[in-house]
PDB file of C-alpha atoms and ligand atoms in Angstrom:
ATOM      1  CA  UNK F   1     124.230 106.992  56.334  1.00  0.00           C
ATOM      2  CA  UNK F   2     121.946 109.985  56.434  1.00  0.00           C
ATOM      3  CA  UNK F   3     119.137 108.051  54.739  1.00  0.00           C
ATOM      4  CA  UNK F   4     119.473 105.413  57.122  1.00  0.00           C
ATOM      5  CA  UNK F   5     118.967 107.741  60.095  1.00  0.00           C
ATOM      6  CA  UNK F   6     116.277 109.506  58.566  1.00  0.00           C
ATOM      7  CA  UNK F   7     114.298 106.138  58.193  1.00  0.00           C
ATOM      8  CA  UNK F   8     114.872 105.339  61.853  1.00  0.00           C
ATOM      9  CA  UNK F   9     113.672 108.697  62.750  1.00  0.00           C
ATOM     10  CA  UNK F  10     110.753 108.318  60.632  1.00  0.00           C
ATOM     11  CA  UNK F  11     109.782 104.978  62.159  1.00  0.00           C
ATOM     12  CA  UNK F  12     110.460 106.612  65.883  1.00  0.00           C
ATOM     13  CA  UNK F  13     108.087 109.234  65.152  1.00  0.00           C
ATOM     14  CA  UNK F  14     105.382 107.077  63.621  1.00  0.00           C
ATOM     15  CA  UNK F  15     105.523 104.618  66.399  1.00  0.00           C
ATOM     16  CA  UNK F  16     105.253 107.348  69.093  1.00  0.00           C
ATOM     17  CA  UNK F  17     102.243 108.498  67.050  1.00  0.00           C
ATOM     18  CA  UNK F  18     100.753 105.239  67.209  1.00  0.00           C
ATOM     19  CA  UNK F  19     100.768 104.983  70.979  1.00  0.00           C
ATOM     20  CA  UNK F  20      99.780 108.393  71.356  1.00  0.00           C
ATOM     21  CA  UNK F  21      96.533 107.541  69.296  1.00  0.00           C
ATOM     22  CA  UNK F  22      96.198 104.385  71.404  1.00  0.00           C
ATOM     23  CA  UNK F  23      96.525 106.609  74.699  1.00  0.00           C
ATOM     24  CA  UNK F  24      93.703 108.885  73.064  1.00  0.00           C
ATOM     25  CA  UNK F  25      91.264 105.832  72.445  1.00  0.00           C
ATOM     26  CA  UNK F  26      91.902 104.455  76.093  1.00  0.00           C
ATOM     27  CA  UNK F  27      91.284 107.816  77.474  1.00  0.00           C
ATOM     28  CA  UNK F  28      88.020 108.432  75.796  1.00  0.00           C
ATOM     29  CA  UNK F  29      86.935 104.783  76.486  1.00  0.00           C
ATOM     30  CA  UNK F  30      88.098 105.269  80.199  1.00  0.00           C
ATOM     31  CA  UNK F  31      85.651 108.517  80.400  1.00  0.00           C
ATOM     32  CA  UNK F  32      82.697 106.477  80.045  1.00  0.00           C
ATOM     33  CA  UNK F  33      83.905 103.247  82.000  1.00  0.00           C
ATOM     34  CA  UNK F  34      82.264 104.322  85.257  1.00  0.00           C
ATOM     35  CA  UNK F  35      79.049 104.919  83.891  1.00  0.00           C
ATOM     36  CA  UNK F  36      79.076 101.899  81.723  1.00  0.00           C
ATOM     37  CA  UNK F  37      79.655  99.779  84.570  1.00  0.00           C
ATOM     38  CA  UNK F  38      82.896  98.474  83.260  1.00  0.00           C
ATOM     39  CA  UNK F  39      85.122  98.927  86.234  1.00  0.00           C
ATOM     40  CA  UNK F  40      85.126  96.379  88.977  1.00  0.00           C
ATOM     41  CA  UNK F  41      87.323  95.473  92.034  1.00  0.00           C
ATOM     42  CA  UNK F  42      89.057  92.120  92.744  1.00  0.00           C
ATOM     43  CA  UNK F  43      90.476  91.783  96.263  1.00  0.00           C
ATOM     44  CA  UNK F  44      93.808  90.162  97.129  1.00  0.00           C
ATOM     45  CA  UNK F  45      93.974  88.506 100.691  1.00  0.00           C
ATOM     46  CA  UNK F  46      96.866  89.623 102.788  1.00  0.00           C
ATOM     47  CA  UNK F  47      97.864  86.845 105.447  1.00  0.00           C
ATOM     48  CA  UNK F  48      98.991  87.323 108.778  1.00  0.00           C
ATOM     49  CA  UNK F  49     102.874  85.811 108.700  1.00  0.00           C
ATOM     50  CA  UNK F  50     102.188  84.088 112.179  1.00  0.00           C
ATOM     51  CA  UNK F  51      98.595  82.660 112.094  1.00  0.00           C
ATOM     52  CA  UNK F  52      97.942  82.531 108.331  1.00  0.00           C
ATOM     53  CA  UNK F  53      94.808  84.224 108.953  1.00  0.00           C
ATOM     54  CA  UNK F  54      93.461  86.998 106.610  1.00  0.00           C
ATOM     55  CA  UNK F  55      93.388  90.181 108.277  1.00  0.00           C
ATOM     56  CA  UNK F  56      93.540  92.489 105.251  1.00  0.00           C
ATOM     57  CA  UNK F  57      92.781  92.642 101.617  1.00  0.00           C
ATOM     58  CA  UNK F  58      93.934  95.083  98.918  1.00  0.00           C
ATOM     59  CA  UNK F  59      91.381  96.228  96.468  1.00  0.00           C
ATOM     60  CA  UNK F  60      92.584  95.976  92.687  1.00  0.00           C
ATOM     61  CA  UNK F  61      90.986  97.763  89.885  1.00  0.00           C
ATOM     62  CA  UNK F  62      89.740  95.950  86.808  1.00  0.00           C
ATOM     63  CA  UNK F  63      88.442  97.354  83.763  1.00  0.00           C
ATOM     64  CA  UNK F  64      86.503  95.125  81.227  1.00  0.00           C
ATOM     65  CA  UNK F  65      86.111  97.756  78.373  1.00  0.00           C
ATOM     66  CA  UNK F  66      83.359  96.892  76.048  1.00  0.00           C
ATOM     67  CA  UNK F  67      85.497  98.215  73.132  1.00  0.00           C
ATOM     68  CA  UNK F  68      89.009  97.340  74.232  1.00  0.00           C
ATOM     69  CA  UNK F  69      88.226  94.105  76.377  1.00  0.00           C
ATOM     70  CA  UNK F  70      90.515  93.697  79.416  1.00  0.00           C
ATOM     71  CA  UNK F  71      92.999  96.290  79.746  1.00  0.00           C
ATOM     72  CA  UNK F  72      95.607  95.896  82.676  1.00  0.00           C
ATOM     73  CA  UNK F  73      95.731  98.634  85.254  1.00  0.00           C
ATOM     74  CA  UNK F  74      99.599  99.031  84.765  1.00  0.00           C
ATOM     75  CA  UNK F  75      98.557 100.109  81.310  1.00  0.00           C
ATOM     76  CA  UNK F  76      95.378 102.390  81.846  1.00  0.00           C
ATOM     77  CA  UNK F  77      96.054 103.767  85.262  1.00  0.00           C
ATOM     78  CA  UNK F  78      99.268 105.985  84.089  1.00  0.00           C
ATOM     79  CA  UNK F  79      96.950 107.274  81.301  1.00  0.00           C
ATOM     80  CA  UNK F  80      94.006 107.688  83.802  1.00  0.00           C
ATOM     81  CA  UNK F  81      96.604 109.752  85.947  1.00  0.00           C
ATOM     82  CA  UNK F  82      97.783 111.938  82.981  1.00  0.00           C
ATOM     83  CA  UNK F  83      94.403 112.940  81.927  1.00  0.00           C
ATOM     84  CA  UNK F  84      93.154 113.749  85.518  1.00  0.00           C
ATOM     85  CA  UNK F  85      90.414 111.068  84.970  1.00  0.00           C
ATOM     86  CA  UNK F  86      92.024 109.047  87.962  1.00  0.00           C
ATOM     87  CA  UNK F  87      90.211 111.324  90.536  1.00  0.00           C
ATOM     88  CA  UNK F  88      86.794 110.312  89.609  1.00  0.00           C
ATOM     89  CA  UNK F  89      87.848 106.502  89.151  1.00  0.00           C
ATOM     90  CA  UNK F  90      89.727 106.800  92.487  1.00  0.00           C
ATOM     91  CA  UNK F  91      86.559 107.911  94.175  1.00  0.00           C
ATOM     92  CA  UNK F  92      84.690 105.368  92.668  1.00  0.00           C
ATOM     93  CA  UNK F  93      87.192 102.519  93.784  1.00  0.00           C
ATOM     94  CA  UNK F  94      87.129 104.184  97.435  1.00  0.00           C
ATOM     95  CA  UNK F  95      83.344 104.073  97.553  1.00  0.00           C
ATOM     96  CA  UNK F  96      82.873 100.758  96.002  1.00  0.00           C
ATOM     97  CA  UNK F  97      85.764  99.275  98.416  1.00  0.00           C
ATOM     98  CA  UNK F  98      84.117 100.571 101.368  1.00  0.00           C
ATOM     99  CA  UNK F  99      80.642  99.441 100.546  1.00  0.00           C
ATOM    100  CA  UNK F 100      82.147  95.950 100.123  1.00  0.00           C
ATOM    101  CA  UNK F 101      83.930  96.082 103.443  1.00  0.00           C
ATOM    102  CA  UNK F 102      80.662  97.157 105.270  1.00  0.00           C
ATOM    103  CA  UNK F 103      78.796  94.192 103.525  1.00  0.00           C
ATOM    104  CA  UNK F 104      81.585  91.416 104.605  1.00  0.00           C
ATOM    105  CA  UNK F 105      81.199  93.056 108.225  1.00  0.00           C
ATOM    106  CA  UNK F 106      77.482  92.453 108.109  1.00  0.00           C
ATOM    107  CA  UNK F 107      78.093  88.930 107.475  1.00  0.00           C
ATOM    108  CA  UNK F 108      80.674  88.548 110.316  1.00  0.00           C
ATOM    109  CA  UNK F 109      83.750  88.802 108.065  1.00  0.00           C
ATOM    110  CA  UNK F 110      86.197  91.577 109.574  1.00  0.00           C
ATOM    111  CA  UNK F 111      88.983  92.914 107.593  1.00  0.00           C
ATOM    112  CA  UNK F 112      91.081  96.002 106.961  1.00  0.00           C
ATOM    113  CA  UNK F 113      90.725  97.435 103.374  1.00  0.00           C
ATOM    114  CA  UNK F 114      93.739  98.718 101.535  1.00  0.00           C
ATOM    115  CA  UNK F 115      92.959 101.050  98.660  1.00  0.00           C
ATOM    116  CA  UNK F 116      95.580 102.502  96.190  1.00  0.00           C
ATOM    117  CA  UNK F 117      95.456 106.283  95.953  1.00  0.00           C
ATOM    118  CA  UNK F 118      97.059 108.363  93.333  1.00  0.00           C
ATOM    119  CA  UNK F 119      98.859 111.591  93.601  1.00  0.00           C
ATOM    120  CA  UNK F 120      96.260 113.826  91.903  1.00  0.00           C
ATOM    121  CA  UNK F 121      93.688 112.303  94.284  1.00  0.00           C
ATOM    122  CA  UNK F 122      95.555 113.464  97.037  1.00  0.00           C
ATOM    123  CA  UNK F 123      96.090 116.958  95.610  1.00  0.00           C
ATOM    124  CA  UNK F 124      92.153 117.270  95.174  1.00  0.00           C
ATOM    125  CA  UNK F 125      90.882 119.428  97.761  1.00  0.00           C
ATOM    126  CA  UNK F 126      87.935 117.244  98.428  1.00  0.00           C
ATOM    127  CA  UNK F 127      89.859 113.995  99.077  1.00  0.00           C
ATOM    128  CA  UNK F 128      89.306 114.309 102.746  1.00  0.00           C
ATOM    129  CA  UNK F 129      85.688 114.803 102.317  1.00  0.00           C
ATOM    130  CA  UNK F 130      85.397 111.751  99.972  1.00  0.00           C
ATOM    131  CA  UNK F 131      87.187 109.584 102.675  1.00  0.00           C
ATOM    132  CA  UNK F 132      84.904 110.954 105.525  1.00  0.00           C
ATOM    133  CA  UNK F 133      81.623 110.325 103.507  1.00  0.00           C
ATOM    134  CA  UNK F 134      82.728 106.803 102.315  1.00  0.00           C
ATOM    135  CA  UNK F 135      83.412 105.910 106.131  1.00  0.00           C
ATOM    136  CA  UNK F 136      80.101 107.279 107.238  1.00  0.00           C
ATOM    137  CA  UNK F 137      77.961 106.164 104.728  1.00  0.00           C
ATOM    138  CA  UNK F 138      79.210 102.686 105.256  1.00  0.00           C
ATOM    139  CA  UNK F 139      79.442 103.026 109.144  1.00  0.00           C
ATOM    140  CA  UNK F 140      83.370 102.130 109.341  1.00  0.00           C
ATOM    141  CA  UNK F 141      85.750 102.459 111.794  1.00  0.00           C
ATOM    142  CA  UNK F 142      88.565 104.737 109.977  1.00  0.00           C
ATOM    143  CA  UNK F 143      91.180 102.265 111.286  1.00  0.00           C
ATOM    144  CA  UNK F 144      89.542  99.747 108.881  1.00  0.00           C
ATOM    145  CA  UNK F 145      90.607 101.849 106.082  1.00  0.00           C
ATOM    146  CA  UNK F 146      94.307 101.879 104.847  1.00  0.00           C
ATOM    147  CA  UNK F 147      95.424 104.323 102.065  1.00  0.00           C
ATOM    148  CA  UNK F 148      98.411 102.920  99.826  1.00  0.00           C
ATOM    149  CA  UNK F 149     100.593 105.683  98.649  1.00  0.00           C
ATOM    150  CA  UNK F 150     103.548 105.560  96.293  1.00  0.00           C
ATOM    151  CA  UNK F 151     106.402 107.830  96.692  1.00  0.00           C
ATOM    152  CA  UNK F 152     105.249 109.471  93.653  1.00  0.00           C
ATOM    153  CA  UNK F 153     102.305 110.686  95.872  1.00  0.00           C
ATOM    154  CA  UNK F 154     104.661 112.010  98.562  1.00  0.00           C
ATOM    155  CA  UNK F 155     107.518 113.411  96.154  1.00  0.00           C
ATOM    156  CA  UNK F 156     105.037 116.317  95.329  1.00  0.00           C
ATOM    157  CA  UNK F 157     105.768 117.154  99.128  1.00  0.00           C
ATOM    158  CA  UNK F 158     103.690 120.382  98.918  1.00  0.00           C
ATOM    159  CA  UNK F 159     102.250 121.569 102.102  1.00  0.00           C
ATOM    160  CA  UNK F 160      98.822 120.454 101.038  1.00  0.00           C
ATOM    161  CA  UNK F 161      99.786 116.752 100.867  1.00  0.00           C
ATOM    162  CA  UNK F 162     101.234 117.043 104.194  1.00  0.00           C
ATOM    163  CA  UNK F 163      98.290 118.639 105.808  1.00  0.00           C
ATOM    164  CA  UNK F 164      95.800 116.121 104.023  1.00  0.00           C
ATOM    165  CA  UNK F 165      97.883 113.143 105.202  1.00  0.00           C
ATOM    166  CA  UNK F 166      98.076 114.551 108.916  1.00  0.00           C
ATOM    167  CA  UNK F 167      94.182 115.224 108.743  1.00  0.00           C
ATOM    168  CA  UNK F 168      93.699 111.547 107.505  1.00  0.00           C
ATOM    169  CA  UNK F 169      95.944 110.205 110.437  1.00  0.00           C
ATOM    170  CA  UNK F 170      94.123 112.293 112.877  1.00  0.00           C
ATOM    171  CA  UNK F 171      90.870 110.728 111.555  1.00  0.00           C
ATOM    172  CA  UNK F 172      92.338 107.480 112.455  1.00  0.00           C
ATOM    173  CA  UNK F 173      92.823 106.216 108.595  1.00  0.00           C
ATOM    174  CA  UNK F 174      95.867 104.106 108.112  1.00  0.00           C
ATOM    175  CA  UNK F 175      98.543 105.027 105.701  1.00  0.00           C
ATOM    176  CA  UNK F 176     100.707 102.729 103.834  1.00  0.00           C
ATOM    177  CA  UNK F 177     104.001 103.130 101.705  1.00  0.00           C
ATOM    178  CA  UNK F 178     103.561 100.910  98.686  1.00  0.00           C
ATOM    179  CA  UNK F 179     106.444  99.707  96.870  1.00  0.00           C
ATOM    180  CA  UNK F 180     108.978 100.407  99.382  1.00  0.00           C
ATOM    181  CA  UNK F 181     112.487 100.445  98.351  1.00  0.00           C
ATOM    182  CA  UNK F 182     111.924 101.143  94.697  1.00  0.00           C
ATOM    183  CA  UNK F 183     111.955 105.137  94.696  1.00  0.00           C
ATOM    184  CA  UNK F 184     114.669 107.746  95.340  1.00  0.00           C
ATOM    185  CA  UNK F 185     114.541 108.635  98.731  1.00  0.00           C
ATOM    186  CA  UNK F 186     112.498 106.196 100.626  1.00  0.00           C
ATOM    187  CA  UNK F 187     114.017 106.867 103.934  1.00  0.00           C
ATOM    188  CA  UNK F 188     113.395 110.321 104.117  1.00  0.00           C
ATOM    189  CA  UNK F 189     109.558 109.774 103.899  1.00  0.00           C
ATOM    190  CA  UNK F 190     109.734 107.702 107.025  1.00  0.00           C
ATOM    191  CA  UNK F 191     110.647 110.680 109.084  1.00  0.00           C
ATOM    192  CA  UNK F 192     108.588 113.000 107.138  1.00  0.00           C
ATOM    193  CA  UNK F 193     105.328 111.290 107.419  1.00  0.00           C
ATOM    194  CA  UNK F 194     103.426 109.335 110.044  1.00  0.00           C
ATOM    195  CA  UNK F 195     102.992 106.088 108.266  1.00  0.00           C
ATOM    196  CA  UNK F 196     101.470 102.699 109.683  1.00  0.00           C
ATOM    197  CA  UNK F 197     102.634 100.227 107.103  1.00  0.00           C
ATOM    198  CA  UNK F 198     105.669  99.481 104.661  1.00  0.00           C
ATOM    199  CA  UNK F 199     105.024  97.404 101.709  1.00  0.00           C
ATOM    200  CA  UNK F 200     108.283  95.750 100.703  1.00  0.00           C
ATOM    201  CA  UNK F 201     108.325  95.748  96.847  1.00  0.00           C
ATOM    202  CA  UNK F 202     108.050  92.490  95.075  1.00  0.00           C
ATOM    203  CA  UNK F 203     111.327  92.894  93.218  1.00  0.00           C
ATOM    204  CA  UNK F 204     113.088  92.458  96.586  1.00  0.00           C
ATOM    205  CA  UNK F 205     110.913  89.328  97.746  1.00  0.00           C
ATOM    206  CA  UNK F 206     111.531  87.963  94.249  1.00  0.00           C
ATOM    207  CA  UNK F 207     115.453  88.005  94.665  1.00  0.00           C
ATOM    208  CA  UNK F 208     115.231  86.697  98.280  1.00  0.00           C
ATOM    209  CA  UNK F 209     116.152  83.120  97.199  1.00  0.00           C
ATOM    210  CA  UNK F 210     118.940  83.843  94.798  1.00  0.00           C
ATOM    211  CA  UNK F 211     120.636  86.784  96.485  1.00  0.00           C
ATOM    212  CA  UNK F 212     122.493  87.136  99.657  1.00  0.00           C
ATOM    213  CA  UNK F 213     122.448  90.780  99.204  1.00  0.00           C
ATOM    214  CA  UNK F 214     118.662  91.128  98.959  1.00  0.00           C
ATOM    215  CA  UNK F 215     118.400  88.829 101.903  1.00  0.00           C
ATOM    216  CA  UNK F 216     120.483  91.367 104.087  1.00  0.00           C
ATOM    217  CA  UNK F 217     118.614  94.387 102.477  1.00  0.00           C
ATOM    218  CA  UNK F 218     115.084  92.733 103.148  1.00  0.00           C
ATOM    219  CA  UNK F 219     116.030  91.645 106.834  1.00  0.00           C
ATOM    220  CA  UNK F 220     117.395  95.228 107.409  1.00  0.00           C
ATOM    221  CA  UNK F 221     114.134  96.951 106.248  1.00  0.00           C
ATOM    222  CA  UNK F 222     112.304  94.480 108.466  1.00  0.00           C
ATOM    223  CA  UNK F 223     114.373  95.392 111.511  1.00  0.00           C
ATOM    224  CA  UNK F 224     114.105  98.995 110.692  1.00  0.00           C
ATOM    225  CA  UNK F 225     110.422  98.888 110.277  1.00  0.00           C
ATOM    226  CA  UNK F 226     110.230  97.042 113.890  1.00  0.00           C
ATOM    227  CA  UNK F 227     112.239 100.071 115.355  1.00  0.00           C
ATOM    228  CA  UNK F 228     109.965 102.637 113.877  1.00  0.00           C
ATOM    229  CA  UNK F 229     107.028 100.643 114.911  1.00  0.00           C
ATOM    230  CA  UNK F 230     105.627 100.127 111.291  1.00  0.00           C
ATOM    231  CA  UNK F 231     103.864  97.192 110.159  1.00  0.00           C
ATOM    232  CA  UNK F 232     105.566  95.158 107.218  1.00  0.00           C
ATOM    233  CA  UNK F 233     103.895  93.648 104.332  1.00  0.00           C
ATOM    234  CA  UNK F 234     105.892  91.620 101.816  1.00  0.00           C
ATOM    235  CA  UNK F 235     104.481  91.663  98.459  1.00  0.00           C
ATOM    236  CA  UNK F 236     104.521  89.373  95.535  1.00  0.00           C
ATOM    237  CA  UNK F 237     105.188  86.064  97.769  1.00  0.00           C
ATOM    238  CA  UNK F 238     105.196  83.023  95.710  1.00  0.00           C
ATOM    239  CA  UNK F 239     107.015  80.374  97.146  1.00  0.00           C
ATOM    240  CA  UNK F 240     107.188  78.459 100.389  1.00  0.00           C
ATOM    241  CA  UNK F 241     110.892  79.408 100.781  1.00  0.00           C
ATOM    242  CA  UNK F 242     110.356  83.097 100.571  1.00  0.00           C
ATOM    243  CA  UNK F 243     107.743  82.586 103.244  1.00  0.00           C
ATOM    244  CA  UNK F 244     109.866  81.100 105.685  1.00  0.00           C
ATOM    245  CA  UNK F 245     112.490  83.523 105.049  1.00  0.00           C
ATOM    246  CA  UNK F 246     110.146  86.244 105.705  1.00  0.00           C
ATOM    247  CA  UNK F 247     108.819  84.718 108.880  1.00  0.00           C
ATOM    248  CA  UNK F 248     112.511  84.179 110.240  1.00  0.00           C
ATOM    249  CA  UNK F 249     113.055  87.784 109.530  1.00  0.00           C
ATOM    250  CA  UNK F 250     109.906  88.913 111.352  1.00  0.00           C
ATOM    251  CA  UNK F 251     107.763  90.123 108.613  1.00  0.00           C
ATOM    252  CA  UNK F 252     104.221  90.766 109.745  1.00  0.00           C
ATOM    253  CA  UNK F 253     102.067  90.218 106.600  1.00  0.00           C
ATOM    254  CA  UNK F 254     102.511  88.216 103.357  1.00  0.00           C
ATOM    255  CA  UNK F 255     100.693  89.064 100.343  1.00  0.00           C
ATOM    256  CA  UNK F 256     101.254  87.209  96.619  1.00  0.00           C
ATOM    257  CA  UNK F 257     100.085  84.564  94.489  1.00  0.00           C
ATOM    258  CA  UNK F 258     101.148  81.723  97.056  1.00  0.00           C
ATOM    259  CA  UNK F 259      98.528  83.201  99.792  1.00  0.00           C
ATOM    260  CA  UNK F 260      96.194  84.205  96.996  1.00  0.00           C
ATOM    261  CA  UNK F 261      95.652  85.720  93.552  1.00  0.00           C
ATOM    262  CA  UNK F 262      93.205  88.810  93.461  1.00  0.00           C
ATOM    263  CA  UNK F 263      89.761  87.354  93.746  1.00  0.00           C
ATOM    264  CA  UNK F 264      86.173  88.435  93.273  1.00  0.00           C
ATOM    265  CA  UNK F 265      84.415  89.756  96.511  1.00  0.00           C
ATOM    266  CA  UNK F 266      82.037  86.614  96.831  1.00  0.00           C
ATOM    267  CA  UNK F 267      85.034  84.386  97.424  1.00  0.00           C
ATOM    268  CA  UNK F 268      86.509  86.403 100.124  1.00  0.00           C
ATOM    269  CA  UNK F 269      84.313  85.187 103.168  1.00  0.00           C
ATOM    270  CA  UNK F 270      85.554  81.316 102.145  1.00  0.00           C
ATOM    271  CA  UNK F 271      89.168  82.145 102.229  1.00  0.00           C
ATOM    272  CA  UNK F 272      88.653  84.069 105.314  1.00  0.00           C
ATOM    273  CA  UNK F 273      86.868  81.271 107.171  1.00  0.00           C
ATOM    274  CA  UNK F 274      90.184  79.506 108.252  1.00  0.00           C
ATOM    275  CA  UNK F 275      93.842  80.459 108.275  1.00  0.00           C
ATOM    276  CA  UNK F 276      95.788  79.583 105.063  1.00  0.00           C
ATOM    277  CA  UNK F 277      98.636  76.939 105.664  1.00  0.00           C
ATOM    278  CA  UNK F 278     101.961  78.863 105.422  1.00  0.00           C
TER     279      UNK F 278
HETATM  280  P1  LIG B 301     100.203  97.447  93.179  1.00  0.00           P
HETATM  281  O1  LIG B 301      99.772  98.423  94.054  1.00  0.00           O
HETATM  282  O2  LIG B 301     101.880  97.246  93.754  1.00  0.00           O
HETATM  283  O3  LIG B 301      99.541  96.104  93.421  1.00  0.00           O
HETATM  284  C1  LIG B 301     100.080  94.906  93.457  1.00  0.00           C
HETATM  285  C2  LIG B 301     100.153  94.163  92.061  1.00  0.00           C
HETATM  286  O4  LIG B 301     100.911  93.028  92.049  1.00  0.00           O
HETATM  287  C3  LIG B 301      98.842  93.992  91.609  1.00  0.00           C
HETATM  288  O5  LIG B 301      98.776  93.985  90.055  1.00  0.00           O
HETATM  289  C4  LIG B 301      98.570  92.439  91.864  1.00  0.00           C
HETATM  290  O6  LIG B 301      97.874  91.603  91.130  1.00  0.00           O
HETATM  291  C5  LIG B 301     100.213  91.774  91.574  1.00  0.00           C
HETATM  292  N1  LIG B 301     100.421  90.837  92.461  1.00  0.00           N
HETATM  293  C6  LIG B 301     100.187  90.443  93.710  1.00  0.00           C
HETATM  294  N2  LIG B 301     100.612  89.310  94.150  1.00  0.00           N
HETATM  295  C7  LIG B 301     101.733  88.941  93.118  1.00  0.00           C
HETATM  296  C8  LIG B 301     102.552  87.909  92.878  1.00  0.00           C
HETATM  297  O7  LIG B 301     102.736  87.015  93.749  1.00  0.00           O
HETATM  298  N3  LIG B 301     103.310  87.753  91.723  1.00  0.00           N
HETATM  299  C9  LIG B 301     103.099  88.631  90.909  1.00  0.00           C
HETATM  300  N4  LIG B 301     103.789  88.493  89.793  1.00  0.00           N
HETATM  301  N5  LIG B 301     102.203  89.720  90.883  1.00  0.00           N
HETATM  302  C10 LIG B 301     101.746  89.753  92.134  1.00  0.00           C
HETATM  303  P2  LIG B 301      97.505  94.401  89.401  1.00  0.00           P
HETATM  304  O8  LIG B 301      96.109  94.206  90.065  1.00  0.00           O
HETATM  305  O9  LIG B 301      97.942  94.188  88.040  1.00  0.00           O
HETATM  306  O10 LIG B 301      97.851  96.348  89.732  1.00  0.00           O
HETATM  307  C11 LIG B 301      99.112  96.877  89.015  1.00  0.00           C
HETATM  308  C12 LIG B 301      99.097  98.007  89.754  1.00  0.00           C
HETATM  309  O11 LIG B 301      98.054  99.041  89.309  1.00  0.00           O
HETATM  310  C13 LIG B 301      99.103  98.303  91.181  1.00  0.00           C
HETATM  311  O12 LIG B 301     100.372  97.808  91.821  1.00  0.00           O
HETATM  312  C14 LIG B 301      98.813  99.693  91.454  1.00  0.00           C
HETATM  313  O13 LIG B 301      99.748 100.576  91.507  1.00  0.00           O
HETATM  314  C15 LIG B 301      97.855  99.922  90.199  1.00  0.00           C
HETATM  315  N6  LIG B 301      96.451 100.120  90.826  1.00  0.00           N
HETATM  316  C16 LIG B 301      95.429  98.829  90.885  1.00  0.00           C
HETATM  317  N7  LIG B 301      94.453  99.183  91.387  1.00  0.00           N
HETATM  318  C17 LIG B 301      94.368 100.431  91.559  1.00  0.00           C
HETATM  319  C18 LIG B 301      93.633 101.522  92.036  1.00  0.00           C
HETATM  320  O14 LIG B 301      92.278 101.220  92.387  1.00  0.00           O
HETATM  321  N8  LIG B 301      93.961 102.745  91.988  1.00  0.00           N
HETATM  322  C19 LIG B 301      95.372 103.206  91.617  1.00  0.00           C
HETATM  323  N9  LIG B 301      95.511 104.494  91.767  1.00  0.00           N
HETATM  324  N10 LIG B 301      96.247 102.452  91.164  1.00  0.00           N
HETATM  325  C20 LIG B 301      95.725 101.300  91.067  1.00  0.00           C
HETATM  326 CA1  LIG B 302      99.104  98.881  96.281  1.00  0.00          CA
HETATM  327 CA1  LIG B 303     102.954  97.454  95.619  1.00  0.00          CA
HETATM  328 CA1  LIG B 304     103.851  97.716  92.208  1.00  0.00          CA
END
């Protein structure tokens, strides 16, 4: 018995060593990813639920590593967050997304750009300056930029985060709460922070068709959002039925594979040229 337990322990230990080593490899490769031009952004269209027009896009990071091939953001972003390199990467994302938004604007395509922001970026004292500079260099209206925050960002409820978010709001930048409903105390954030948008997490949207309880929950979230004057975006919309339910509930925006997968920048003007059929 003791022998068996020992063997299991050993296996456990070595598999965690392997994942540790793998993390170190990813971390090293990430450090050169920016300078080696291995990072790029895809943009996922967000449709107005009434008109089908694409009013907004979300910038989503991709990493085509020369040594590791394509690594999914769900895998490498937590590693980048842990090592702190996410601050540098996040700044690159912000600048790249703003430059792209300005380029579309010049060609007559007017959109709001959503950018994901990690906790350590927000804790960096230079973050406001980075945002100001990205807007200024690209001559953007601050209201065209929406920063997507998760509860993990807000949980570090230090005075600094609050001050930074208030400053950004005062500048006119929009703030969005990502993955809404999946955290511990989502509701308390609604009173503490002045947000513009709630993104209803994909897990709720996925369950809409099969679960009456999820239907009640989502329609309650949407009604609450209306009362608090928040814009609502449903994430992970994949079926016609989800769309018709969300429309009836009064959801403002739809994002998901049914509308479009994340796509390259050059394909955005075409999809924006006419409303999607919903
Ligand atoms: P997220 O912010 O919740 O982004 C939405 C994710 O859901 C994206 O995955 C998107 O491709 C995927 N998605 C969209 N519609 C559907 C759908 O209909 N069905 C399904 N199954 N999936 C859908 P992606 O691009 O792999 O990104 C994963 C996560 O990585 C993001 O989740 C976000 O937390 C993080 N991330 C991505 N880019 C950045 C970035 O630039 N900075 C930071 N800090 N995090 C990022
Ligand atoms: Ca997001
Ligand atoms: Ca999300
Ligand atoms: Ca998510």
